[in-house]
Amino acid sequence: MALQEKLDRFKKQQEKCQSTLTSIAASNKVTSHKFTPAPAAPSVSARAPAPAVKFSNDTERLQHINSIRKAPVGAQIKRVIDLLLETRLAYTPEQINDAVYVDINSNKAVFDSLRNNLKVHYDGKRFSYKSKHDLKDKSQLLYLVRKFPEGIAVIDLKDAYPNVMEDLQALKAAGQIWLLSNFDSQEDIAYPNDPRVPIKVDDDLKLLFRGIELPRDMIDIERDLQKNGMKPATNTAQRRARSEVQGMSSKPKPKKKKHEITKRTKLTNAHLPELFRNLTDNKS
C-alpha cells in the first residue's frame, strides 16, 4: 500500500509539471512562432530496464585460493617458508593468509608442522625464517669462517642473509678466505686465510708436497687423515650409503662387454651372411 501511494503521488506531480509546461509553452507561442515543446518526463512504466546483475570477476583468484588450501601440507608449508626466506620478515598467521593464501589458523596440521620446522622461528605470535647461522653482514660472516679452521660448508651459509654469496666472493677476492671444492661431492668449503699468521714455505717442501700421490678414492684419503690424527671434513662412506638407499648410487653401472663373432661362434643364421662379414674378413 505504501508503494502504491508513492506512485500516485508521483503521477500527480508529473501531471502538475506537465500542466505548468503547457502553460509556459502557450505563453511563448504568442511571442514567437518557433516553439519546440519540452519533452515530457518519463513515466515510471517507461523507464529503461535495469542492467543485468554481473557475477564477480574474481572467480579465478578464488579458485586459486581454494586449490592452495586443498594442497598437501608440505606444499603449503613450502609456500610459507619461501615467503619468509624471500622477505626475511616476521608474519602473523593472518598476514601469511593475506600474502600466500595459506590459512594457518584453520589448518592445525600446517600450523604444527610450521611451528616445529627447523627453518622457522615462532615466538608465539609471528613466524620468521631461521637460518642455521644467525649472521647479518660480512664482518660476522668472516668471524664465523675463522672459527672453523677445518672449513665450513658453503651450503650451510647460503641462507644466512640475502647477499651472503656476494660477501663470500668478496672475502675470497680480498684474500681473507679460501673457497675450495670438495673432490668427491663437488661442494664448496670455506676456509679461513688469517693474515695474522703469515707462513713462508720453502721450494723444496713445495716440491715434496706436490710429489705425493694421493689415493683416487676419497674414502682412502679420509682413512689416511684419521690415521694421522686429523678429522676429515667429509664422510664419503656415509654419503654413498645414503645415496644407495635412495636409489642414487654414485658409482656408474659397468658397461656390458660387446661380444664379437669369432671362429668359435656357432653359426645358426647362415641365411644372413651380412651378420658374419667380420668373421669372413678375419678368415681371409
PDB file of C-alpha atoms in Angstrom:
ATOM      1  CA  MET A   1       0.000   0.000   0.000  1.00  0.00           C
ATOM      2  CA  ALA A   2       2.834   2.431   0.783  1.00  0.00           C
ATOM      3  CA  LEU A   3       4.352   1.833  -2.661  1.00  0.00           C
ATOM      4  CA  GLN A   4       1.035   2.492  -4.408  1.00  0.00           C
ATOM      5  CA  GLU A   5       0.594   5.757  -2.513  1.00  0.00           C
ATOM      6  CA  LYS A   6       4.061   6.877  -3.604  1.00  0.00           C
ATOM      7  CA  LEU A   7       3.261   6.048  -7.237  1.00  0.00           C
ATOM      8  CA  ASP A   8       0.008   8.002  -7.091  1.00  0.00           C
ATOM      9  CA  ARG A   9       1.790  10.986  -5.544  1.00  0.00           C
ATOM     10  CA  PHE A  10       4.455  10.792  -8.265  1.00  0.00           C
ATOM     11  CA  LYS A  11       1.832  10.744 -11.040  1.00  0.00           C
ATOM     12  CA  LYS A  12       0.131  13.831  -9.571  1.00  0.00           C
ATOM     13  CA  GLN A  13       3.463  15.661  -9.541  1.00  0.00           C
ATOM     14  CA  GLN A  14       4.037  14.646 -13.171  1.00  0.00           C
ATOM     15  CA  GLU A  15       0.632  15.931 -14.203  1.00  0.00           C
ATOM     16  CA  LYS A  16       1.249  19.223 -12.370  1.00  0.00           C
ATOM     17  CA  CYS A  17       4.607  19.632 -14.106  1.00  0.00           C
ATOM     18  CA  GLN A  18       3.024  18.853 -17.463  1.00  0.00           C
ATOM     19  CA  SER A  19       0.317  21.437 -16.994  1.00  0.00           C
ATOM     20  CA  THR A  20       2.938  24.014 -15.990  1.00  0.00           C
ATOM     21  CA  LEU A  21       4.976  23.284 -19.095  1.00  0.00           C
ATOM     22  CA  THR A  22       1.885  23.541 -21.273  1.00  0.00           C
ATOM     23  CA  SER A  23       1.057  26.962 -19.902  1.00  0.00           C
ATOM     24  CA  ILE A  24       4.613  28.171 -20.436  1.00  0.00           C
ATOM     25  CA  ALA A  25       4.583  26.868 -23.986  1.00  0.00           C
ATOM     26  CA  ALA A  26       1.264  28.670 -24.692  1.00  0.00           C
ATOM     27  CA  SER A  27       2.677  31.962 -23.416  1.00  0.00           C
ATOM     28  CA  ASN A  28       5.810  31.574 -25.535  1.00  0.00           C
ATOM     29  CA  LYS A  29       3.744  30.808 -28.646  1.00  0.00           C
ATOM     30  CA  VAL A  30       2.327  34.305 -28.577  1.00  0.00           C
ATOM     31  CA  THR A  31       5.762  35.961 -28.747  1.00  0.00           C
ATOM     32  CA  SER A  32       7.481  33.512 -31.069  1.00  0.00           C
ATOM     33  CA  HIS A  33       6.308  31.161 -33.794  1.00  0.00           C
ATOM     34  CA  LYS A  34       9.313  28.915 -33.214  1.00  0.00           C
ATOM     35  CA  PHE A  35       8.190  26.674 -30.495  1.00  0.00           C
ATOM     36  CA  THR A  36       9.770  23.415 -29.518  1.00  0.00           C
ATOM     37  CA  PRO A  37       7.740  21.535 -26.923  1.00  0.00           C
ATOM     38  CA  ALA A  38       9.647  20.329 -23.944  1.00  0.00           C
ATOM     39  CA  PRO A  39       9.845  16.565 -23.729  1.00  0.00           C
ATOM     40  CA  ALA A  40       7.683  15.068 -21.097  1.00  0.00           C
ATOM     41  CA  ALA A  41       9.357  13.469 -18.156  1.00  0.00           C
ATOM     42  CA  PRO A  42       9.465   9.713 -18.490  1.00  0.00           C
ATOM     43  CA  SER A  43       6.856   7.894 -16.536  1.00  0.00           C
ATOM     44  CA  VAL A  44       7.560   5.065 -14.177  1.00  0.00           C
ATOM     45  CA  SER A  45       6.421   2.486 -16.700  1.00  0.00           C
ATOM     46  CA  ALA A  46       8.630   3.967 -19.492  1.00  0.00           C
ATOM     47  CA  ARG A  47      11.904   3.705 -17.594  1.00  0.00           C
ATOM     48  CA  ALA A  48      14.731   1.644 -19.113  1.00  0.00           C
ATOM     49  CA  PRO A  49      15.133  -1.836 -17.657  1.00  0.00           C
ATOM     50  CA  ALA A  50      17.818  -2.237 -15.011  1.00  0.00           C
ATOM     51  CA  PRO A  51      21.106  -3.786 -16.225  1.00  0.00           C
ATOM     52  CA  ALA A  52      21.554  -7.476 -15.622  1.00  0.00           C
ATOM     53  CA  VAL A  53      23.422  -8.391 -12.466  1.00  0.00           C
ATOM     54  CA  LYS A  54      27.034  -9.368 -13.238  1.00  0.00           C
ATOM     55  CA  PHE A  55      28.721 -12.073 -11.271  1.00  0.00           C
ATOM     56  CA  SER A  56      32.094 -11.467  -9.638  1.00  0.00           C
ATOM     57  CA  ASN A  57      35.121 -11.238 -11.930  1.00  0.00           C
ATOM     58  CA  ASP A  58      37.266 -12.652  -9.121  1.00  0.00           C
ATOM     59  CA  THR A  59      36.405 -16.287  -9.820  1.00  0.00           C
ATOM     60  CA  GLU A  60      39.902 -17.278 -10.940  1.00  0.00           C
ATOM     61  CA  ARG A  61      41.515 -15.874  -7.792  1.00  0.00           C
ATOM     62  CA  LEU A  62      39.008 -17.679  -5.581  1.00  0.00           C
ATOM     63  CA  GLN A  63      39.666 -20.940  -7.422  1.00  0.00           C
ATOM     64  CA  HIS A  64      43.412 -20.404  -6.970  1.00  0.00           C
ATOM     65  CA  ILE A  65      42.991 -19.836  -3.226  1.00  0.00           C
ATOM     66  CA  ASN A  66      40.838 -22.941  -2.940  1.00  0.00           C
ATOM     67  CA  SER A  67      43.429 -25.075  -4.747  1.00  0.00           C
ATOM     68  CA  ILE A  68      46.178 -23.825  -2.395  1.00  0.00           C
ATOM     69  CA  ARG A  69      44.182 -24.634   0.733  1.00  0.00           C
ATOM     70  CA  LYS A  70      43.358 -28.113  -0.571  1.00  0.00           C
ATOM     71  CA  ALA A  71      47.018 -28.811  -1.437  1.00  0.00           C
ATOM     72  CA  PRO A  72      49.113 -31.218   0.707  1.00  0.00           C
ATOM     73  CA  VAL A  73      50.537 -29.926   3.962  1.00  0.00           C
ATOM     74  CA  GLY A  74      54.082 -29.976   2.596  1.00  0.00           C
ATOM     75  CA  ALA A  75      53.155 -27.798  -0.381  1.00  0.00           C
ATOM     76  CA  GLN A  76      51.505 -25.196   1.857  1.00  0.00           C
ATOM     77  CA  ILE A  77      54.488 -25.144   4.222  1.00  0.00           C
ATOM     78  CA  LYS A  78      56.828 -24.586   1.279  1.00  0.00           C
ATOM     79  CA  ARG A  79      54.834 -21.543   0.196  1.00  0.00           C
ATOM     80  CA  VAL A  80      55.118 -20.062   3.680  1.00  0.00           C
ATOM     81  CA  ILE A  81      58.845 -20.815   4.040  1.00  0.00           C
ATOM     82  CA  ASP A  82      59.551 -19.314   0.603  1.00  0.00           C
ATOM     83  CA  LEU A  83      57.756 -16.149   1.718  1.00  0.00           C
ATOM     84  CA  LEU A  84      59.743 -15.955   4.974  1.00  0.00           C
ATOM     85  CA  LEU A  85      63.042 -16.619   3.182  1.00  0.00           C
ATOM     86  CA  GLU A  86      62.437 -14.045   0.468  1.00  0.00           C
ATOM     87  CA  THR A  87      61.239 -11.204   2.685  1.00  0.00           C
ATOM     88  CA  ARG A  88      63.090 -12.001   5.950  1.00  0.00           C
ATOM     89  CA  LEU A  89      60.152 -10.503   7.846  1.00  0.00           C
ATOM     90  CA  ALA A  90      58.004 -11.780  10.715  1.00  0.00           C
ATOM     91  CA  TYR A  91      54.375 -12.558   9.843  1.00  0.00           C
ATOM     92  CA  THR A  92      51.286 -13.281  11.868  1.00  0.00           C
ATOM     93  CA  PRO A  93      49.002 -16.105  10.640  1.00  0.00           C
ATOM     94  CA  GLU A  94      46.589 -13.511   9.273  1.00  0.00           C
ATOM     95  CA  GLN A  95      49.367 -11.762   7.322  1.00  0.00           C
ATOM     96  CA  ILE A  96      50.539 -15.098   5.902  1.00  0.00           C
ATOM     97  CA  ASN A  97      46.988 -15.812   4.774  1.00  0.00           C
ATOM     98  CA  ASP A  98      46.803 -12.443   3.016  1.00  0.00           C
ATOM     99  CA  ALA A  99      50.205 -12.936   1.344  1.00  0.00           C
ATOM    100  CA  VAL A 100      50.171 -16.569   0.158  1.00  0.00           C
ATOM    101  CA  TYR A 101      46.573 -17.701   0.937  1.00  0.00           C
ATOM    102  CA  VAL A 102      47.666 -20.367   3.442  1.00  0.00           C
ATOM    103  CA  ASP A 103      45.128 -20.337   6.275  1.00  0.00           C
ATOM    104  CA  ILE A 104      47.270 -21.483   9.201  1.00  0.00           C
ATOM    105  CA  ASN A 105      44.636 -20.880  11.860  1.00  0.00           C
ATOM    106  CA  SER A 106      42.137 -23.181  10.140  1.00  0.00           C
ATOM    107  CA  ASN A 107      44.618 -25.997   9.446  1.00  0.00           C
ATOM    108  CA  LYS A 108      46.135 -27.492  12.592  1.00  0.00           C
ATOM    109  CA  ALA A 109      48.455 -29.824  10.652  1.00  0.00           C
ATOM    110  CA  VAL A 110      50.013 -26.894   8.778  1.00  0.00           C
ATOM    111  CA  PHE A 111      50.283 -24.831  11.950  1.00  0.00           C
ATOM    112  CA  ASP A 112      52.004 -27.588  13.970  1.00  0.00           C
ATOM    113  CA  SER A 113      54.358 -28.575  11.151  1.00  0.00           C
ATOM    114  CA  LEU A 114      55.332 -24.964  10.544  1.00  0.00           C
ATOM    115  CA  ARG A 115      55.892 -24.266  14.225  1.00  0.00           C
ATOM    116  CA  ASN A 116      58.200 -27.293  14.558  1.00  0.00           C
ATOM    117  CA  ASN A 117      60.068 -26.723  11.288  1.00  0.00           C
ATOM    118  CA  LEU A 118      63.844 -26.280  11.625  1.00  0.00           C
ATOM    119  CA  LYS A 119      63.788 -23.361   9.199  1.00  0.00           C
ATOM    120  CA  VAL A 120      61.035 -21.443  11.007  1.00  0.00           C
ATOM    121  CA  HIS A 121      61.114 -19.427  14.220  1.00  0.00           C
ATOM    122  CA  TYR A 122      57.837 -18.904  16.090  1.00  0.00           C
ATOM    123  CA  ASP A 123      57.687 -16.502  19.030  1.00  0.00           C
ATOM    124  CA  GLY A 124      54.088 -17.229  19.937  1.00  0.00           C
ATOM    125  CA  LYS A 125      52.619 -14.591  17.634  1.00  0.00           C
ATOM    126  CA  ARG A 126      54.709 -14.338  14.481  1.00  0.00           C
ATOM    127  CA  PHE A 127      56.597 -16.670  12.147  1.00  0.00           C
ATOM    128  CA  SER A 128      60.004 -15.790  10.706  1.00  0.00           C
ATOM    129  CA  TYR A 129      62.789 -17.546   8.822  1.00  0.00           C
ATOM    130  CA  LYS A 130      65.540 -19.212  10.865  1.00  0.00           C
ATOM    131  CA  SER A 131      68.879 -19.893   9.161  1.00  0.00           C
ATOM    132  CA  LYS A 132      71.473 -22.328  10.508  1.00  0.00           C
ATOM    133  CA  HIS A 133      73.859 -19.475  11.357  1.00  0.00           C
ATOM    134  CA  ASP A 134      72.473 -16.157  12.584  1.00  0.00           C
ATOM    135  CA  LEU A 135      74.549 -13.701  10.544  1.00  0.00           C
ATOM    136  CA  LYS A 136      73.790 -10.151   9.491  1.00  0.00           C
ATOM    137  CA  ASP A 137      76.744  -8.863   7.466  1.00  0.00           C
ATOM    138  CA  LYS A 138      80.185  -9.607   6.021  1.00  0.00           C
ATOM    139  CA  SER A 139      82.089  -8.990   9.246  1.00  0.00           C
ATOM    140  CA  GLN A 140      80.040 -11.587  11.113  1.00  0.00           C
ATOM    141  CA  LEU A 141      80.493 -13.992   8.197  1.00  0.00           C
ATOM    142  CA  LEU A 142      84.282 -13.640   8.317  1.00  0.00           C
ATOM    143  CA  TYR A 143      84.269 -14.113  12.096  1.00  0.00           C
ATOM    144  CA  LEU A 144      82.288 -17.339  11.710  1.00  0.00           C
ATOM    145  CA  VAL A 145      84.565 -18.767   8.999  1.00  0.00           C
ATOM    146  CA  ARG A 146      87.628 -18.101  11.164  1.00  0.00           C
ATOM    147  CA  LYS A 147      86.053 -20.202  13.909  1.00  0.00           C
ATOM    148  CA  PHE A 148      86.247 -23.242  11.598  1.00  0.00           C
ATOM    149  CA  PRO A 149      89.896 -23.778  10.617  1.00  0.00           C
ATOM    150  CA  GLU A 150      88.944 -27.195   9.201  1.00  0.00           C
ATOM    151  CA  GLY A 151      86.443 -25.492   6.883  1.00  0.00           C
ATOM    152  CA  ILE A 152      82.716 -24.840   6.826  1.00  0.00           C
ATOM    153  CA  ALA A 153      80.335 -25.923   4.065  1.00  0.00           C
ATOM    154  CA  VAL A 154      79.050 -23.072   1.912  1.00  0.00           C
ATOM    155  CA  ILE A 155      75.650 -24.744   1.714  1.00  0.00           C
ATOM    156  CA  ASP A 156      75.257 -24.045   5.450  1.00  0.00           C
ATOM    157  CA  LEU A 157      75.831 -20.332   4.803  1.00  0.00           C
ATOM    158  CA  LYS A 158      73.675 -19.766   1.714  1.00  0.00           C
ATOM    159  CA  ASP A 159      70.553 -18.743   3.626  1.00  0.00           C
ATOM    160  CA  ALA A 160      72.235 -16.731   6.391  1.00  0.00           C
ATOM    161  CA  TYR A 161      71.180 -13.405   4.819  1.00  0.00           C
ATOM    162  CA  PRO A 162      70.225 -12.275   1.289  1.00  0.00           C
ATOM    163  CA  ASN A 163      73.631 -11.268  -0.174  1.00  0.00           C
ATOM    164  CA  VAL A 164      75.820 -13.767   1.684  1.00  0.00           C
ATOM    165  CA  MET A 165      77.127 -15.357  -1.531  1.00  0.00           C
ATOM    166  CA  GLU A 166      78.343 -11.974  -2.825  1.00  0.00           C
ATOM    167  CA  ASP A 167      80.116 -11.375   0.505  1.00  0.00           C
ATOM    168  CA  LEU A 168      81.830 -14.780   0.276  1.00  0.00           C
ATOM    169  CA  GLN A 169      83.192 -13.910  -3.148  1.00  0.00           C
ATOM    170  CA  ALA A 170      84.306 -10.509  -1.859  1.00  0.00           C
ATOM    171  CA  LEU A 171      86.151 -12.118   1.070  1.00  0.00           C
ATOM    172  CA  LYS A 172      87.794 -14.543  -1.337  1.00  0.00           C
ATOM    173  CA  ALA A 173      88.872 -11.712  -3.659  1.00  0.00           C
ATOM    174  CA  ALA A 174      90.327  -9.868  -0.665  1.00  0.00           C
ATOM    175  CA  GLY A 175      92.372 -12.931   0.309  1.00  0.00           C
ATOM    176  CA  GLN A 176      90.639 -13.334   3.663  1.00  0.00           C
ATOM    177  CA  ILE A 177      89.145 -16.781   2.975  1.00  0.00           C
ATOM    178  CA  TRP A 178      89.597 -19.717   0.599  1.00  0.00           C
ATOM    179  CA  LEU A 179      86.752 -21.317  -1.331  1.00  0.00           C
ATOM    180  CA  LEU A 180      87.694 -24.859  -2.340  1.00  0.00           C
ATOM    181  CA  SER A 181      85.544 -27.568  -3.921  1.00  0.00           C
ATOM    182  CA  ASN A 182      85.252 -30.959  -2.292  1.00  0.00           C
ATOM    183  CA  PHE A 183      86.825 -33.606  -4.538  1.00  0.00           C
ATOM    184  CA  ASP A 184      84.048 -36.146  -4.049  1.00  0.00           C
ATOM    185  CA  SER A 185      80.835 -34.190  -3.594  1.00  0.00           C
ATOM    186  CA  GLN A 186      81.839 -31.055  -5.554  1.00  0.00           C
ATOM    187  CA  GLU A 187      80.557 -28.867  -2.713  1.00  0.00           C
ATOM    188  CA  ASP A 188      82.357 -25.629  -1.856  1.00  0.00           C
ATOM    189  CA  ILE A 189      84.101 -25.381   1.511  1.00  0.00           C
ATOM    190  CA  ALA A 190      85.099 -22.029   3.024  1.00  0.00           C
ATOM    191  CA  TYR A 191      88.455 -21.971   4.839  1.00  0.00           C
ATOM    192  CA  PRO A 192      89.894 -19.027   6.793  1.00  0.00           C
ATOM    193  CA  ASN A 193      93.016 -17.330   5.488  1.00  0.00           C
ATOM    194  CA  ASP A 194      94.136 -15.425   8.555  1.00  0.00           C
ATOM    195  CA  PRO A 195      96.632 -12.709   7.552  1.00  0.00           C
ATOM    196  CA  ARG A 196      97.936 -12.608  11.143  1.00  0.00           C
ATOM    197  CA  VAL A 197      99.699 -15.919  10.593  1.00  0.00           C
ATOM    198  CA  PRO A 198     101.963 -15.476   7.526  1.00  0.00           C
ATOM    199  CA  ILE A 199     103.799 -18.677   6.569  1.00  0.00           C
ATOM    200  CA  LYS A 200     106.683 -18.898   4.126  1.00  0.00           C
ATOM    201  CA  VAL A 201     107.191 -22.333   2.600  1.00  0.00           C
ATOM    202  CA  ASP A 202     110.495 -23.425   1.064  1.00  0.00           C
ATOM    203  CA  ASP A 203     110.512 -24.529  -2.551  1.00  0.00           C
ATOM    204  CA  ASP A 204     111.903 -27.959  -1.607  1.00  0.00           C
ATOM    205  CA  LEU A 205     108.958 -28.543   0.695  1.00  0.00           C
ATOM    206  CA  LYS A 206     106.553 -27.443  -2.023  1.00  0.00           C
ATOM    207  CA  LEU A 207     108.068 -29.943  -4.473  1.00  0.00           C
ATOM    208  CA  LEU A 208     107.905 -32.681  -1.856  1.00  0.00           C
ATOM    209  CA  PHE A 209     104.264 -31.913  -1.128  1.00  0.00           C
ATOM    210  CA  ARG A 210     103.283 -31.816  -4.785  1.00  0.00           C
ATOM    211  CA  GLY A 211     105.125 -35.051  -5.456  1.00  0.00           C
ATOM    212  CA  ILE A 212     102.928 -37.044  -3.082  1.00  0.00           C
ATOM    213  CA  GLU A 213     100.433 -39.160  -4.989  1.00  0.00           C
ATOM    214  CA  LEU A 214      97.020 -39.085  -3.348  1.00  0.00           C
ATOM    215  CA  PRO A 215      94.595 -42.014  -3.459  1.00  0.00           C
ATOM    216  CA  ARG A 216      91.910 -41.722  -6.099  1.00  0.00           C
ATOM    217  CA  ASP A 217      89.121 -42.779  -3.760  1.00  0.00           C
ATOM    218  CA  MET A 218      88.012 -40.170  -1.211  1.00  0.00           C
ATOM    219  CA  ILE A 219      87.417 -42.909   1.367  1.00  0.00           C
ATOM    220  CA  ASP A 220      91.124 -43.785   1.329  1.00  0.00           C
ATOM    221  CA  ILE A 221      92.025 -40.121   1.819  1.00  0.00           C
ATOM    222  CA  GLU A 222      89.707 -39.845   4.803  1.00  0.00           C
ATOM    223  CA  ARG A 223      91.153 -43.039   6.274  1.00  0.00           C
ATOM    224  CA  ASP A 224      94.720 -41.681   5.954  1.00  0.00           C
ATOM    225  CA  LEU A 225      93.699 -38.417   7.605  1.00  0.00           C
ATOM    226  CA  GLN A 226      92.222 -40.311  10.538  1.00  0.00           C
ATOM    227  CA  LYS A 227      95.413 -42.384  10.881  1.00  0.00           C
ATOM    228  CA  ASN A 228      97.378 -39.159  11.233  1.00  0.00           C
ATOM    229  CA  GLY A 229      95.049 -37.783  13.900  1.00  0.00           C
ATOM    230  CA  MET A 230      93.095 -35.400  11.662  1.00  0.00           C
ATOM    231  CA  LYS A 231      89.318 -35.261  11.346  1.00  0.00           C
ATOM    232  CA  PRO A 232      88.066 -35.276   7.730  1.00  0.00           C
ATOM    233  CA  ALA A 233      85.592 -32.578   6.773  1.00  0.00           C
ATOM    234  CA  THR A 234      83.538 -35.124   4.816  1.00  0.00           C
ATOM    235  CA  ASN A 235      82.141 -38.606   5.359  1.00  0.00           C
ATOM    236  CA  THR A 236      82.097 -40.225   1.936  1.00  0.00           C
ATOM    237  CA  ALA A 237      81.145 -43.706   3.155  1.00  0.00           C
ATOM    238  CA  GLN A 238      78.043 -42.393   4.900  1.00  0.00           C
ATOM    239  CA  ARG A 239      77.072 -40.246   1.924  1.00  0.00           C
ATOM    240  CA  ARG A 240      77.401 -43.135  -0.519  1.00  0.00           C
ATOM    241  CA  ALA A 241      75.376 -45.427   1.733  1.00  0.00           C
ATOM    242  CA  ARG A 242      72.604 -42.830   1.910  1.00  0.00           C
ATOM    243  CA  SER A 243      72.669 -42.429  -1.868  1.00  0.00           C
ATOM    244  CA  GLU A 244      72.355 -46.172  -2.412  1.00  0.00           C
ATOM    245  CA  VAL A 245      69.372 -46.329  -0.086  1.00  0.00           C
ATOM    246  CA  GLN A 246      67.682 -43.560  -2.051  1.00  0.00           C
ATOM    247  CA  GLY A 247      68.460 -45.305  -5.336  1.00  0.00           C
ATOM    248  CA  MET A 248      71.049 -42.749  -6.439  1.00  0.00           C
ATOM    249  CA  SER A 249      74.300 -44.658  -6.313  1.00  0.00           C
ATOM    250  CA  SER A 250      77.301 -42.537  -7.208  1.00  0.00           C
ATOM    251  CA  LYS A 251      79.104 -45.427  -8.919  1.00  0.00           C
ATOM    252  CA  PRO A 252      78.193 -45.815 -12.592  1.00  0.00           C
ATOM    253  CA  LYS A 253      76.959 -49.176 -13.745  1.00  0.00           C
ATOM    254  CA  PRO A 254      79.620 -51.177 -15.598  1.00  0.00           C
ATOM    255  CA  LYS A 255      79.051 -51.421 -19.309  1.00  0.00           C
ATOM    256  CA  LYS A 256      78.427 -54.829 -20.766  1.00  0.00           C
ATOM    257  CA  LYS A 257      81.226 -56.119 -22.936  1.00  0.00           C
ATOM    258  CA  LYS A 258      80.255 -56.328 -26.568  1.00  0.00           C
ATOM    259  CA  HIS A 259      80.754 -59.846 -27.907  1.00  0.00           C
ATOM    260  CA  GLU A 260      82.096 -60.114 -31.432  1.00  0.00           C
ATOM    261  CA  ILE A 261      81.734 -63.068 -33.745  1.00  0.00           C
ATOM    262  CA  THR A 262      84.833 -65.323 -33.752  1.00  0.00           C
ATOM    263  CA  LYS A 263      85.773 -68.644 -35.307  1.00  0.00           C
ATOM    264  CA  ARG A 264      84.330 -70.456 -32.299  1.00  0.00           C
ATOM    265  CA  THR A 265      80.933 -68.824 -32.679  1.00  0.00           C
ATOM    266  CA  LYS A 266      78.234 -71.279 -33.629  1.00  0.00           C
ATOM    267  CA  LEU A 267      76.551 -70.065 -36.793  1.00  0.00           C
ATOM    268  CA  THR A 268      72.801 -70.581 -36.678  1.00  0.00           C
ATOM    269  CA  ASN A 269      71.693 -67.877 -39.120  1.00  0.00           C
ATOM    270  CA  ALA A 270      73.614 -68.856 -42.234  1.00  0.00           C
ATOM    271  CA  HIS A 271      70.912 -67.302 -44.388  1.00  0.00           C
ATOM    272  CA  LEU A 272      72.016 -63.831 -43.153  1.00  0.00           C
ATOM    273  CA  PRO A 273      75.579 -63.525 -44.490  1.00  0.00           C
ATOM    274  CA  GLU A 274      75.902 -59.810 -43.573  1.00  0.00           C
ATOM    275  CA  LEU A 275      75.985 -60.783 -39.885  1.00  0.00           C
ATOM    276  CA  PHE A 276      79.165 -62.784 -40.402  1.00  0.00           C
ATOM    277  CA  ARG A 277      81.086 -60.352 -42.555  1.00  0.00           C
ATOM    278  CA  ASN A 278      83.530 -59.736 -39.704  1.00  0.00           C
ATOM    279  CA  LEU A 279      84.265 -63.435 -39.378  1.00  0.00           C
ATOM    280  CA  THR A 280      84.799 -63.773 -43.130  1.00  0.00           C
ATOM    281  CA  ASP A 281      87.269 -60.908 -43.089  1.00  0.00           C
ATOM    282  CA  ASN A 282      89.213 -62.491 -40.204  1.00  0.00           C
ATOM    283  CA  LYS A 283      89.498 -65.790 -42.091  1.00  0.00           C
ATOM    284  CA  SER A 284      90.861 -64.057 -45.135  1.00  0.00           C
TER     285      SER A 284
END
